[in-house]
PDB file of C-alpha atoms in Angstrom:
ATOM      1  CA  UNK A   1      82.297 234.489 -12.845  1.00 57.00           C
ATOM      2  CA  UNK A   2      84.338 234.226 -15.985  1.00 66.00           C
ATOM      3  CA  UNK A   3      84.014 231.643 -18.741  1.00 71.00           C
ATOM      4  CA  UNK A   4      84.231 229.291 -20.314  1.00 90.00           C
ATOM      5  CA  UNK A   5      80.791 227.824 -19.623  1.00 93.00           C
ATOM      6  CA  UNK A   6      79.506 224.349 -20.411  1.00 94.00           C
ATOM      7  CA  UNK A   7      75.929 223.614 -21.409  1.00 94.00           C
ATOM      8  CA  UNK A   8      75.136 219.922 -20.852  1.00 94.00           C
ATOM      9  CA  UNK A   9      72.212 218.290 -22.646  1.00 94.00           C
ATOM     10  CA  UNK A  10      70.922 215.444 -20.469  1.00 93.00           C
ATOM     11  CA  UNK A  11      69.095 212.167 -20.913  1.00 86.00           C
ATOM     12  CA  UNK A  12      66.038 211.398 -18.811  1.00 81.00           C
ATOM     13  CA  UNK A  13      68.164 209.366 -16.407  1.00 74.00           C
ATOM     14  CA  UNK A  14      70.544 212.288 -15.850  1.00 82.00           C
ATOM     15  CA  UNK A  15      73.416 211.091 -18.052  1.00 82.00           C
ATOM     16  CA  UNK A  16      75.123 213.708 -20.207  1.00 88.00           C
ATOM     17  CA  UNK A  17      74.307 213.212 -23.883  1.00 89.00           C
ATOM     18  CA  UNK A  18      76.156 216.246 -25.211  1.00 91.00           C
ATOM     19  CA  UNK A  19      78.391 218.917 -23.684  1.00 93.00           C
ATOM     20  CA  UNK A  20      78.958 222.252 -25.472  1.00 93.00           C
ATOM     21  CA  UNK A  21      81.567 224.821 -24.467  1.00 93.00           C
ATOM     22  CA  UNK A  22      80.697 228.538 -24.717  1.00 93.00           C
ATOM     23  CA  UNK A  23      83.417 231.135 -24.244  1.00 91.00           C
ATOM     24  CA  UNK A  24      81.372 233.691 -22.327  1.00 88.00           C
ATOM     25  CA  UNK A  25      78.007 235.177 -21.456  1.00 90.00           C
ATOM     26  CA  UNK A  26      75.342 235.701 -22.610  1.00 91.00           C
ATOM     27  CA  UNK A  27      74.512 232.219 -23.892  1.00 94.00           C
ATOM     28  CA  UNK A  28      71.654 232.107 -26.374  1.00 96.00           C
ATOM     29  CA  UNK A  29      69.741 228.797 -26.540  1.00 96.00           C
ATOM     30  CA  UNK A  30      67.191 227.786 -29.163  1.00 95.00           C
ATOM     31  CA  UNK A  31      66.483 225.970 -32.391  1.00 95.00           C
ATOM     32  CA  UNK A  32      67.777 228.708 -34.675  1.00 95.00           C
ATOM     33  CA  UNK A  33      71.244 228.588 -36.197  1.00 95.00           C
ATOM     34  CA  UNK A  34      72.233 231.947 -34.745  1.00 94.00           C
ATOM     35  CA  UNK A  35      72.238 230.571 -31.164  1.00 95.00           C
ATOM     36  CA  UNK A  36      75.276 229.615 -29.122  1.00 94.00           C
ATOM     37  CA  UNK A  37      73.608 226.292 -28.225  1.00 95.00           C
ATOM     38  CA  UNK A  38      71.379 224.800 -30.927  1.00 95.00           C
ATOM     39  CA  UNK A  39      68.643 222.407 -29.790  1.00 94.00           C
ATOM     40  CA  UNK A  40      67.332 219.775 -32.205  1.00 93.00           C
ATOM     41  CA  UNK A  41      63.944 219.897 -30.537  1.00 93.00           C
ATOM     42  CA  UNK A  42      60.682 220.707 -32.336  1.00 94.00           C
ATOM     43  CA  UNK A  43      59.225 222.013 -29.066  1.00 94.00           C
ATOM     44  CA  UNK A  44      61.959 224.632 -28.644  1.00 95.00           C
ATOM     45  CA  UNK A  45      61.566 228.096 -30.158  1.00 95.00           C
ATOM     46  CA  UNK A  46      64.030 229.565 -32.627  1.00 95.00           C
ATOM     47  CA  UNK A  47      65.215 231.939 -29.877  1.00 95.00           C
ATOM     48  CA  UNK A  48      64.021 230.222 -26.727  1.00 96.00           C
ATOM     49  CA  UNK A  49      66.100 231.417 -23.748  1.00 95.00           C
ATOM     50  CA  UNK A  50      69.241 233.251 -22.759  1.00 95.00           C
ATOM     51  CA  UNK A  51      71.695 232.683 -19.885  1.00 94.00           C
ATOM     52  CA  UNK A  52      73.259 235.783 -18.344  1.00 93.00           C
ATOM     53  CA  UNK A  53      74.106 237.404 -15.024  1.00 90.00           C
ATOM     54  CA  UNK A  54      71.487 239.426 -13.202  1.00 87.00           C
ATOM     55  CA  UNK A  55      72.091 242.664 -11.263  1.00 85.00           C
ATOM     56  CA  UNK A  56      73.175 240.674  -8.178  1.00 84.00           C
ATOM     57  CA  UNK A  57      75.733 238.673 -10.143  1.00 84.00           C
ATOM     58  CA  UNK A  58      73.729 235.454 -10.122  1.00 88.00           C
ATOM     59  CA  UNK A  59      73.544 233.175 -13.143  1.00 92.00           C
ATOM     60  CA  UNK A  60      70.048 233.473 -14.576  1.00 93.00           C
ATOM     61  CA  UNK A  61      68.157 231.684 -17.346  1.00 94.00           C
ATOM     62  CA  UNK A  62      65.469 233.882 -18.898  1.00 94.00           C
ATOM     63  CA  UNK A  63      62.704 232.890 -21.286  1.00 95.00           C
ATOM     64  CA  UNK A  64      62.561 234.975 -24.483  1.00 94.00           C
ATOM     65  CA  UNK A  65      58.792 234.740 -24.922  1.00 92.00           C
ATOM     66  CA  UNK A  66      58.601 231.182 -26.227  1.00 93.00           C
ATOM     67  CA  UNK A  67      55.323 229.291 -26.437  1.00 92.00           C
ATOM     68  CA  UNK A  68      56.407 226.424 -24.118  1.00 91.00           C
ATOM     69  CA  UNK A  69      58.599 228.433 -21.738  1.00 92.00           C
ATOM     70  CA  UNK A  70      61.175 226.939 -19.383  1.00 94.00           C
ATOM     71  CA  UNK A  71      60.372 224.295 -16.767  1.00 94.00           C
ATOM     72  CA  UNK A  72      62.250 223.744 -13.490  1.00 93.00           C
ATOM     73  CA  UNK A  73      61.193 220.960 -11.091  1.00 89.00           C
ATOM     74  CA  UNK A  74      57.872 220.612 -12.910  1.00 89.00           C
ATOM     75  CA  UNK A  75      57.006 224.338 -12.723  1.00 92.00           C
ATOM     76  CA  UNK A  76      56.861 226.625 -15.741  1.00 93.00           C
ATOM     77  CA  UNK A  77      58.805 229.832 -15.028  1.00 91.00           C
ATOM     78  CA  UNK A  78      59.714 232.998 -16.873  1.00 91.00           C
ATOM     79  CA  UNK A  79      63.216 232.994 -15.396  1.00 91.00           C
ATOM     80  CA  UNK A  80      65.209 230.747 -13.080  1.00 92.00           C
ATOM     81  CA  UNK A  81      68.399 231.137 -11.072  1.00 92.00           C
ATOM     82  CA  UNK A  82      70.950 228.503 -12.029  1.00 92.00           C
ATOM     83  CA  UNK A  83      73.371 226.572  -9.897  1.00 90.00           C
ATOM     84  CA  UNK A  84      75.587 223.882 -11.334  1.00 88.00           C
ATOM     85  CA  UNK A  85      73.004 221.232 -10.421  1.00 91.00           C
ATOM     86  CA  UNK A  86      69.844 223.009 -11.596  1.00 93.00           C
ATOM     87  CA  UNK A  87      68.187 221.028 -14.403  1.00 95.00           C
ATOM     88  CA  UNK A  88      66.008 223.061 -16.750  1.00 95.00           C
ATOM     89  CA  UNK A  89      63.722 221.638 -19.428  1.00 95.00           C
ATOM     90  CA  UNK A  90      63.454 223.585 -22.665  1.00 95.00           C
ATOM     91  CA  UNK A  91      60.912 221.940 -24.931  1.00 93.00           C
ATOM     92  CA  UNK A  92      61.643 218.235 -24.441  1.00 94.00           C
ATOM     93  CA  UNK A  93      65.349 218.791 -23.722  1.00 94.00           C
ATOM     94  CA  UNK A  94      66.654 218.802 -20.132  1.00 95.00           C
ATOM     95  CA  UNK A  95      69.920 220.717 -19.673  1.00 95.00           C
ATOM     96  CA  UNK A  96      72.116 222.405 -17.100  1.00 95.00           C
ATOM     97  CA  UNK A  97      74.831 225.050 -17.196  1.00 94.00           C
ATOM     98  CA  UNK A  98      78.126 224.712 -15.363  1.00 93.00           C
ATOM     99  CA  UNK A  99      81.199 226.873 -15.087  1.00 90.00           C
ATOM    100  CA  UNK A 100      84.657 225.572 -15.936  1.00 89.00           C
ATOM    101  CA  UNK A 101      85.614 225.517 -12.235  1.00 88.00           C
ATOM    102  CA  UNK A 102      82.577 223.464 -11.160  1.00 90.00           C
ATOM    103  CA  UNK A 103      83.818 220.741  -8.737  1.00 90.00           C
ATOM    104  CA  UNK A 104      83.346 217.154  -9.825  1.00 87.00           C
ATOM    105  CA  UNK A 105      82.820 214.136  -7.592  1.00 83.00           C
ATOM    106  CA  UNK A 106      85.846 211.944  -6.813  1.00 86.00           C
ATOM    107  CA  UNK A 107      86.424 209.008  -9.098  1.00 81.00           C
ATOM    108  CA  UNK A 108      84.671 205.758  -8.247  1.00 73.00           C
ATOM    109  CA  UNK A 109      86.396 202.495  -7.486  1.00 76.00           C
ATOM    110  CA  UNK A 110      86.034 200.324 -10.569  1.00 73.00           C
ATOM    111  CA  UNK A 111      84.046 197.212  -9.613  1.00 68.00           C
ATOM    112  CA  UNK A 112      82.673 196.353 -13.026  1.00 66.00           C
ATOM    113  CA  UNK A 113      84.902 193.294 -13.719  1.00 66.00           C
ATOM    114  CA  UNK A 114      85.459 194.141 -17.370  1.00 66.00           C
ATOM    115  CA  UNK A 115      86.735 190.630 -18.055  1.00 67.00           C
ATOM    116  CA  UNK A 116      83.227 189.280 -17.465  1.00 72.00           C
ATOM    117  CA  UNK A 117      81.531 191.176 -20.250  1.00 77.00           C
ATOM    118  CA  UNK A 118      80.842 190.406 -23.870  1.00 81.00           C
ATOM    119  CA  UNK A 119      80.455 187.142 -25.749  1.00 87.00           C
ATOM    120  CA  UNK A 120      82.217 184.761 -23.316  1.00 88.00           C
ATOM    121  CA  UNK A 121      80.096 185.361 -20.180  1.00 90.00           C
ATOM    122  CA  UNK A 122      76.956 185.598 -22.310  1.00 92.00           C
ATOM    123  CA  UNK A 123      77.736 182.202 -23.868  1.00 93.00           C
ATOM    124  CA  UNK A 124      78.406 180.704 -20.439  1.00 93.00           C
ATOM    125  CA  UNK A 125      75.061 182.030 -19.205  1.00 93.00           C
ATOM    126  CA  UNK A 126      73.197 180.541 -22.159  1.00 94.00           C
ATOM    127  CA  UNK A 127      74.970 177.185 -21.695  1.00 95.00           C
ATOM    128  CA  UNK A 128      73.951 177.118 -18.019  1.00 94.00           C
ATOM    129  CA  UNK A 129      70.355 178.034 -18.854  1.00 94.00           C
ATOM    130  CA  UNK A 130      70.186 175.351 -21.549  1.00 94.00           C
ATOM    131  CA  UNK A 131      71.729 172.747 -19.221  1.00 94.00           C
ATOM    132  CA  UNK A 132      69.170 173.544 -16.505  1.00 93.00           C
ATOM    133  CA  UNK A 133      66.316 173.188 -19.002  1.00 92.00           C
ATOM    134  CA  UNK A 134      67.641 169.836 -20.260  1.00 91.00           C
ATOM    135  CA  UNK A 135      68.220 168.567 -16.708  1.00 88.00           C
ATOM    136  CA  UNK A 136      64.682 169.519 -15.686  1.00 86.00           C
ATOM    137  CA  UNK A 137      63.291 167.707 -18.743  1.00 86.00           C
ATOM    138  CA  UNK A 138      65.397 164.597 -18.047  1.00 85.00           C
ATOM    139  CA  UNK A 139      64.433 164.407 -14.371  1.00 79.00           C
ATOM    140  CA  UNK A 140      60.744 164.866 -15.098  1.00 77.00           C
ATOM    141  CA  UNK A 141      60.566 162.700 -18.230  1.00 77.00           C
ATOM    142  CA  UNK A 142      58.499 159.544 -17.694  1.00 74.00           C
ATOM    143  CA  UNK A 143      57.991 158.610 -21.355  1.00 78.00           C
ATOM    144  CA  UNK A 144      60.287 157.021 -23.888  1.00 82.00           C
ATOM    145  CA  UNK A 145      63.169 159.184 -25.015  1.00 80.00           C
ATOM    146  CA  UNK A 146      62.314 161.582 -27.832  1.00 85.00           C
ATOM    147  CA  UNK A 147      64.611 164.216 -29.287  1.00 88.00           C
ATOM    148  CA  UNK A 148      61.731 166.587 -29.954  1.00 89.00           C
ATOM    149  CA  UNK A 149      60.868 167.001 -26.278  1.00 88.00           C
ATOM    150  CA  UNK A 150      64.465 167.780 -25.338  1.00 90.00           C
ATOM    151  CA  UNK A 151      64.866 170.183 -28.247  1.00 93.00           C
ATOM    152  CA  UNK A 152      61.683 171.936 -27.131  1.00 93.00           C
ATOM    153  CA  UNK A 153      62.984 172.155 -23.549  1.00 92.00           C
ATOM    154  CA  UNK A 154      66.332 173.517 -24.731  1.00 93.00           C
ATOM    155  CA  UNK A 155      64.670 176.134 -26.924  1.00 95.00           C
ATOM    156  CA  UNK A 156      62.384 177.172 -24.081  1.00 94.00           C
ATOM    157  CA  UNK A 157      65.283 177.520 -21.638  1.00 93.00           C
ATOM    158  CA  UNK A 158      67.354 179.598 -24.037  1.00 95.00           C
ATOM    159  CA  UNK A 159      64.369 181.792 -24.921  1.00 95.00           C
ATOM    160  CA  UNK A 160      63.617 182.404 -21.235  1.00 95.00           C
ATOM    161  CA  UNK A 161      67.263 183.321 -20.549  1.00 94.00           C
ATOM    162  CA  UNK A 162      67.380 185.681 -23.533  1.00 95.00           C
ATOM    163  CA  UNK A 163      64.102 187.322 -22.518  1.00 96.00           C
ATOM    164  CA  UNK A 164      65.151 187.775 -18.880  1.00 95.00           C
ATOM    165  CA  UNK A 165      68.647 188.978 -19.769  1.00 94.00           C
ATOM    166  CA  UNK A 166      67.295 191.174 -22.561  1.00 94.00           C
ATOM    167  CA  UNK A 167      64.919 192.991 -20.216  1.00 95.00           C
ATOM    168  CA  UNK A 168      67.776 193.743 -17.828  1.00 94.00           C
ATOM    169  CA  UNK A 169      70.039 194.771 -20.724  1.00 93.00           C
ATOM    170  CA  UNK A 170      67.359 197.195 -21.911  1.00 93.00           C
ATOM    171  CA  UNK A 171      67.159 198.647 -18.388  1.00 92.00           C
ATOM    172  CA  UNK A 172      70.959 198.863 -18.358  1.00 90.00           C
ATOM    173  CA  UNK A 173      70.921 200.810 -21.618  1.00 87.00           C
ATOM    174  CA  UNK A 174      68.101 203.015 -20.372  1.00 83.00           C
ATOM    175  CA  UNK A 175      69.620 203.872 -16.977  1.00 82.00           C
ATOM    176  CA  UNK A 176      73.300 203.362 -17.805  1.00 76.00           C
ATOM    177  CA  UNK A 177      75.594 203.908 -20.737  1.00 74.00           C
ATOM    178  CA  UNK A 178      75.740 200.367 -22.192  1.00 84.00           C
ATOM    179  CA  UNK A 179      73.436 197.360 -22.486  1.00 87.00           C
ATOM    180  CA  UNK A 180      75.967 194.796 -21.135  1.00 89.00           C
ATOM    181  CA  UNK A 181      73.854 191.885 -22.368  1.00 91.00           C
ATOM    182  CA  UNK A 182      76.656 189.362 -21.836  1.00 92.00           C
ATOM    183  CA  UNK A 183      76.906 190.106 -18.121  1.00 91.00           C
ATOM    184  CA  UNK A 184      73.138 189.922 -17.635  1.00 94.00           C
ATOM    185  CA  UNK A 185      72.969 186.588 -19.460  1.00 94.00           C
ATOM    186  CA  UNK A 186      75.759 185.292 -17.237  1.00 94.00           C
ATOM    187  CA  UNK A 187      73.921 186.386 -14.082  1.00 94.00           C
ATOM    188  CA  UNK A 188      70.699 184.817 -15.384  1.00 94.00           C
ATOM    189  CA  UNK A 189      72.379 181.497 -16.146  1.00 94.00           C
ATOM    190  CA  UNK A 190      74.136 181.347 -12.773  1.00 94.00           C
ATOM    191  CA  UNK A 191      70.901 182.192 -10.948  1.00 94.00           C
ATOM    192  CA  UNK A 192      68.943 179.514 -12.789  1.00 94.00           C
ATOM    193  CA  UNK A 193      71.685 176.961 -12.089  1.00 94.00           C
ATOM    194  CA  UNK A 194      71.743 177.872  -8.386  1.00 94.00           C
ATOM    195  CA  UNK A 195      67.959 177.553  -8.002  1.00 93.00           C
ATOM    196  CA  UNK A 196      67.836 174.243  -9.899  1.00 91.00           C
ATOM    197  CA  UNK A 197      70.896 172.952  -8.038  1.00 90.00           C
ATOM    198  CA  UNK A 198      69.360 173.625  -4.653  1.00 89.00           C
ATOM    199  CA  UNK A 199      66.061 172.019  -5.690  1.00 86.00           C
ATOM    200  CA  UNK A 200      67.889 168.835  -6.702  1.00 86.00           C
ATOM    201  CA  UNK A 201      70.305 168.859  -3.768  1.00 86.00           C
ATOM    202  CA  UNK A 202      67.562 169.620  -1.257  1.00 84.00           C
ATOM    203  CA  UNK A 203      65.390 166.796  -2.574  1.00 82.00           C
ATOM    204  CA  UNK A 204      68.317 164.385  -2.480  1.00 83.00           C
ATOM    205  CA  UNK A 205      69.323 165.269   1.078  1.00 83.00           C
ATOM    206  CA  UNK A 206      65.725 165.269   2.258  1.00 81.00           C
ATOM    207  CA  UNK A 207      65.174 161.795   0.841  1.00 80.00           C
ATOM    208  CA  UNK A 208      68.538 160.408   1.938  1.00 81.00           C
ATOM    209  CA  UNK A 209      68.396 161.563   5.570  1.00 82.00           C
ATOM    210  CA  UNK A 210      64.650 162.079   6.125  1.00 79.00           C
ATOM    211  CA  UNK A 211      65.465 165.787   6.554  1.00 79.00           C
ATOM    212  CA  UNK A 212      62.112 167.400   5.853  1.00 79.00           C
ATOM    213  CA  UNK A 213      63.501 170.895   6.359  1.00 79.00           C
ATOM    214  CA  UNK A 214      65.138 170.861   2.925  1.00 81.00           C
ATOM    215  CA  UNK A 215      61.671 170.541   1.384  1.00 82.00           C
ATOM    216  CA  UNK A 216      59.689 172.548   3.926  1.00 84.00           C
ATOM    217  CA  UNK A 217      61.789 175.677   3.301  1.00 85.00           C
ATOM    218  CA  UNK A 218      62.638 175.173  -0.388  1.00 87.00           C
ATOM    219  CA  UNK A 219      60.486 178.079  -1.574  1.00 89.00           C
ATOM    220  CA  UNK A 220      62.207 180.474   0.837  1.00 92.00           C
ATOM    221  CA  UNK A 221      65.650 179.423  -0.375  1.00 92.00           C
ATOM    222  CA  UNK A 222      64.507 179.905  -3.974  1.00 92.00           C
ATOM    223  CA  UNK A 223      63.223 183.375  -3.045  1.00 94.00           C
ATOM    224  CA  UNK A 224      66.573 184.248  -1.470  1.00 95.00           C
ATOM    225  CA  UNK A 225      68.480 183.043  -4.545  1.00 94.00           C
ATOM    226  CA  UNK A 226      66.183 185.012  -6.847  1.00 95.00           C
ATOM    227  CA  UNK A 227      66.720 188.148  -4.751  1.00 95.00           C
ATOM    228  CA  UNK A 228      70.474 187.588  -5.021  1.00 95.00           C
ATOM    229  CA  UNK A 229      70.201 187.298  -8.794  1.00 95.00           C
ATOM    230  CA  UNK A 230      68.257 190.579  -8.957  1.00 95.00           C
ATOM    231  CA  UNK A 231      70.920 192.185  -6.761  1.00 95.00           C
ATOM    232  CA  UNK A 232      73.683 191.305  -9.219  1.00 93.00           C
ATOM    233  CA  UNK A 233      71.566 192.573 -12.123  1.00 94.00           C
ATOM    234  CA  UNK A 234      71.095 195.905 -10.345  1.00 93.00           C
ATOM    235  CA  UNK A 235      74.799 196.145  -9.487  1.00 89.00           C
ATOM    236  CA  UNK A 236      75.596 195.614 -13.157  1.00 89.00           C
ATOM    237  CA  UNK A 237      73.451 198.626 -14.029  1.00 88.00           C
ATOM    238  CA  UNK A 238      74.765 200.973 -11.315  1.00 85.00           C
ATOM    239  CA  UNK A 239      77.639 199.513  -9.265  1.00 83.00           C
ATOM    240  CA  UNK A 240      77.893 202.583  -7.031  1.00 79.00           C
ATOM    241  CA  UNK A 241      74.560 201.817  -5.319  1.00 84.00           C
ATOM    242  CA  UNK A 242      75.486 198.409  -3.898  1.00 87.00           C
ATOM    243  CA  UNK A 243      74.501 199.144  -0.282  1.00 90.00           C
ATOM    244  CA  UNK A 244      71.090 200.463  -1.335  1.00 92.00           C
ATOM    245  CA  UNK A 245      70.524 197.432  -3.545  1.00 94.00           C
ATOM    246  CA  UNK A 246      71.363 195.063  -0.687  1.00 94.00           C
ATOM    247  CA  UNK A 247      68.599 196.579   1.426  1.00 95.00           C
ATOM    248  CA  UNK A 248      66.135 196.600  -1.461  1.00 95.00           C
ATOM    249  CA  UNK A 249      66.731 192.949  -2.351  1.00 95.00           C
ATOM    250  CA  UNK A 250      66.665 191.898   1.309  1.00 95.00           C
ATOM    251  CA  UNK A 251      63.325 193.647   1.701  1.00 95.00           C
ATOM    252  CA  UNK A 252      61.970 191.926  -1.411  1.00 94.00           C
ATOM    253  CA  UNK A 253      63.106 188.531  -0.109  1.00 94.00           C
ATOM    254  CA  UNK A 254      61.437 189.121   3.273  1.00 95.00           C
ATOM    255  CA  UNK A 255      58.228 190.340   1.597  1.00 95.00           C
ATOM    256  CA  UNK A 256      58.027 187.340  -0.750  1.00 94.00           C
ATOM    257  CA  UNK A 257      58.755 184.881   2.079  1.00 93.00           C
ATOM    258  CA  UNK A 258      56.028 186.506   4.178  1.00 93.00           C
ATOM    259  CA  UNK A 259      53.552 186.143   1.322  1.00 93.00           C
ATOM    260  CA  UNK A 260      54.540 182.478   0.921  1.00 92.00           C
ATOM    261  CA  UNK A 261      53.991 181.846   4.642  1.00 91.00           C
ATOM    262  CA  UNK A 262      50.613 183.588   4.541  1.00 92.00           C
ATOM    263  CA  UNK A 263      49.613 181.564   1.480  1.00 91.00           C
ATOM    264  CA  UNK A 264      50.619 178.317   3.196  1.00 88.00           C
ATOM    265  CA  UNK A 265      48.534 179.168   6.262  1.00 89.00           C
ATOM    266  CA  UNK A 266      45.516 180.063   4.148  1.00 89.00           C
ATOM    267  CA  UNK A 267      45.815 176.965   1.983  1.00 87.00           C
ATOM    268  CA  UNK A 268      46.849 174.234   4.452  1.00 84.00           C
ATOM    269  CA  UNK A 269      46.723 175.822   7.902  1.00 84.00           C
ATOM    270  CA  UNK A 270      50.484 175.368   8.355  1.00 85.00           C
ATOM    271  CA  UNK A 271      53.444 177.707   7.931  1.00 87.00           C
ATOM    272  CA  UNK A 272      55.686 175.207   6.175  1.00 85.00           C
ATOM    273  CA  UNK A 273      55.603 174.145   2.531  1.00 83.00           C
ATOM    274  CA  UNK A 274      54.053 170.825   1.636  1.00 79.00           C
ATOM    275  CA  UNK A 275      56.415 167.877   1.375  1.00 73.00           C
ATOM    276  CA  UNK A 276      57.214 167.536  -2.284  1.00 68.00           C
ATOM    277  CA  UNK A 277      59.960 165.774  -4.219  1.00 66.00           C
ATOM    278  CA  UNK A 278      60.137 166.653  -7.918  1.00 65.00           C
ATOM    279  CA  UNK A 279      62.390 163.663  -8.640  1.00 70.00           C
ATOM    280  CA  UNK A 280      61.860 159.956  -7.966  1.00 71.00           C
ATOM    281  CA  UNK A 281      65.087 158.537  -6.540  1.00 74.00           C
ATOM    282  CA  UNK A 282      66.308 154.939  -6.219  1.00 74.00           C
ATOM    283  CA  UNK A 283      66.343 153.295  -2.762  1.00 75.00           C
ATOM    284  CA  UNK A 284      70.165 153.203  -2.830  1.00 74.00           C
ATOM    285  CA  UNK A 285      70.216 156.970  -2.265  1.00 75.00           C
ATOM    286  CA  UNK A 286      68.432 156.666   1.079  1.00 76.00           C
ATOM    287  CA  UNK A 287      70.829 156.598   4.039  1.00 76.00           C
ATOM    288  CA  UNK A 288      68.391 157.035   6.901  1.00 76.00           C
ATOM    289  CA  UNK A 289      67.418 153.667   8.479  1.00 74.00           C
ATOM    290  CA  UNK A 290      64.057 152.331   7.391  1.00 70.00           C
ATOM    291  CA  UNK A 291      61.252 151.770   9.888  1.00 68.00           C
ATOM    292  CA  UNK A 292      59.619 148.361  10.010  1.00 69.00           C
ATOM    293  CA  UNK A 293      55.921 147.589   9.826  1.00 73.00           C
ATOM    294  CA  UNK A 294      55.766 146.673  13.534  1.00 77.00           C
ATOM    295  CA  UNK A 295      57.197 150.041  14.542  1.00 76.00           C
ATOM    296  CA  UNK A 296      54.706 151.767  12.260  1.00 74.00           C
ATOM    297  CA  UNK A 297      51.775 149.873  13.805  1.00 81.00           C
ATOM    298  CA  UNK A 298      52.946 150.765  17.322  1.00 82.00           C
ATOM    299  CA  UNK A 299      53.015 154.434  16.373  1.00 80.00           C
ATOM    300  CA  UNK A 300      49.521 154.160  14.916  1.00 80.00           C
ATOM    301  CA  UNK A 301      48.257 152.460  18.070  1.00 83.00           C
ATOM    302  CA  UNK A 302      49.775 155.224  20.189  1.00 83.00           C
ATOM    303  CA  UNK A 303      47.860 157.787  18.152  1.00 82.00           C
ATOM    304  CA  UNK A 304      44.525 156.069  18.735  1.00 81.00           C
ATOM    305  CA  UNK A 305      44.020 157.319  22.305  1.00 80.00           C
ATOM    306  CA  UNK A 306      44.589 161.047  21.557  1.00 80.00           C
ATOM    307  CA  UNK A 307      42.366 160.818  18.485  1.00 78.00           C
ATOM    308  CA  UNK A 308      39.538 159.223  20.448  1.00 77.00           C
ATOM    309  CA  UNK A 309      39.807 161.846  23.166  1.00 79.00           C
ATOM    310  CA  UNK A 310      39.728 164.618  20.583  1.00 76.00           C
ATOM    311  CA  UNK A 311      36.422 163.201  19.311  1.00 75.00           C
ATOM    312  CA  UNK A 312      34.946 163.014  22.792  1.00 71.00           C
ATOM    313  CA  UNK A 313      35.119 159.229  23.056  1.00 56.00           C
ATOM    314  CA  UNK A 314      36.834 157.067  25.588  1.00 54.00           C
ATOM    315  CA  UNK A 315      39.502 154.546  24.641  1.00 52.00           C
ATOM    316  CA  UNK A 316      37.991 151.059  24.355  1.00 55.00           C
ATOM    317  CA  UNK A 317      34.518 152.144  23.255  1.00 55.00           C
ATOM    318  CA  UNK A 318      34.981 150.315  19.973  1.00 53.00           C
ATOM    319  CA  UNK A 319      35.627 147.020  21.811  1.00 52.00           C
ATOM    320  CA  UNK A 320      32.497 147.494  23.976  1.00 52.00           C
ATOM    321  CA  UNK A 321      30.346 148.161  20.911  1.00 51.00           C
ATOM    322  CA  UNK A 322      31.748 145.088  19.205  1.00 50.00           C
TER     323      UNK A 322
END
């Protein structure tokens, strides 16, 4: 096992922060300037540990009597055998040691869509979020037009998009190499537009064709769209885990839909959502034929018999009493 050797200082998420090449063994590690690998860590000793071969020819990391020792997999040890994947914590610094001939994984297929990063997609996402906020204000506004209300709605929509995208960008920086705020803002804006678009389209179709299903299942569609938005956020952070993220987001969608169904049963005794239209639409939008008053009264009369029987009364008792 000849050199050179590479000591990799790691971040908490496993990314390599710094890689130092050492020509041969032994490798002295510590905070002092006479070490082969110098750690800028107040919890590391001046001469903390040494890497060398043992009598059997194995690579071994040995503590040099430091106060905090060396930690492997949560256990404090005096010495530890090293493979290329063994992560050792010295002080607050995780590291590993690899030989020059250590095999690396094959290159990944680039699915990051570099053209959709930066200022342009971020601006598009903010424009979509602002447009959704203004549309929601316009559809729900029943008072006289006032610029202040629309400015407030626009500011709220942009702030929500920046907060949501900023949280994901922070996670991207924490678990990846870059923040990629523009991509996360773009995903946020597209997700908000999709959810608002379905709410408006579903209400329109439900009103136009008397299709109650568009309203009865609106919350489940919104849950599915939200899970899709989270999926694209996760794929932006780590594109190589797409299959795992599909299962995670599908499970979240099923869990949320189950909770919605349970809440509906507890609240109303029915599985479906309550009929609700967030927008008042003109009669010209309705395409389903209207039902006359006579037809309505016949339906009511047909309901009278089953209702009387359910109350333990016979049809016609009201006429006898009168």
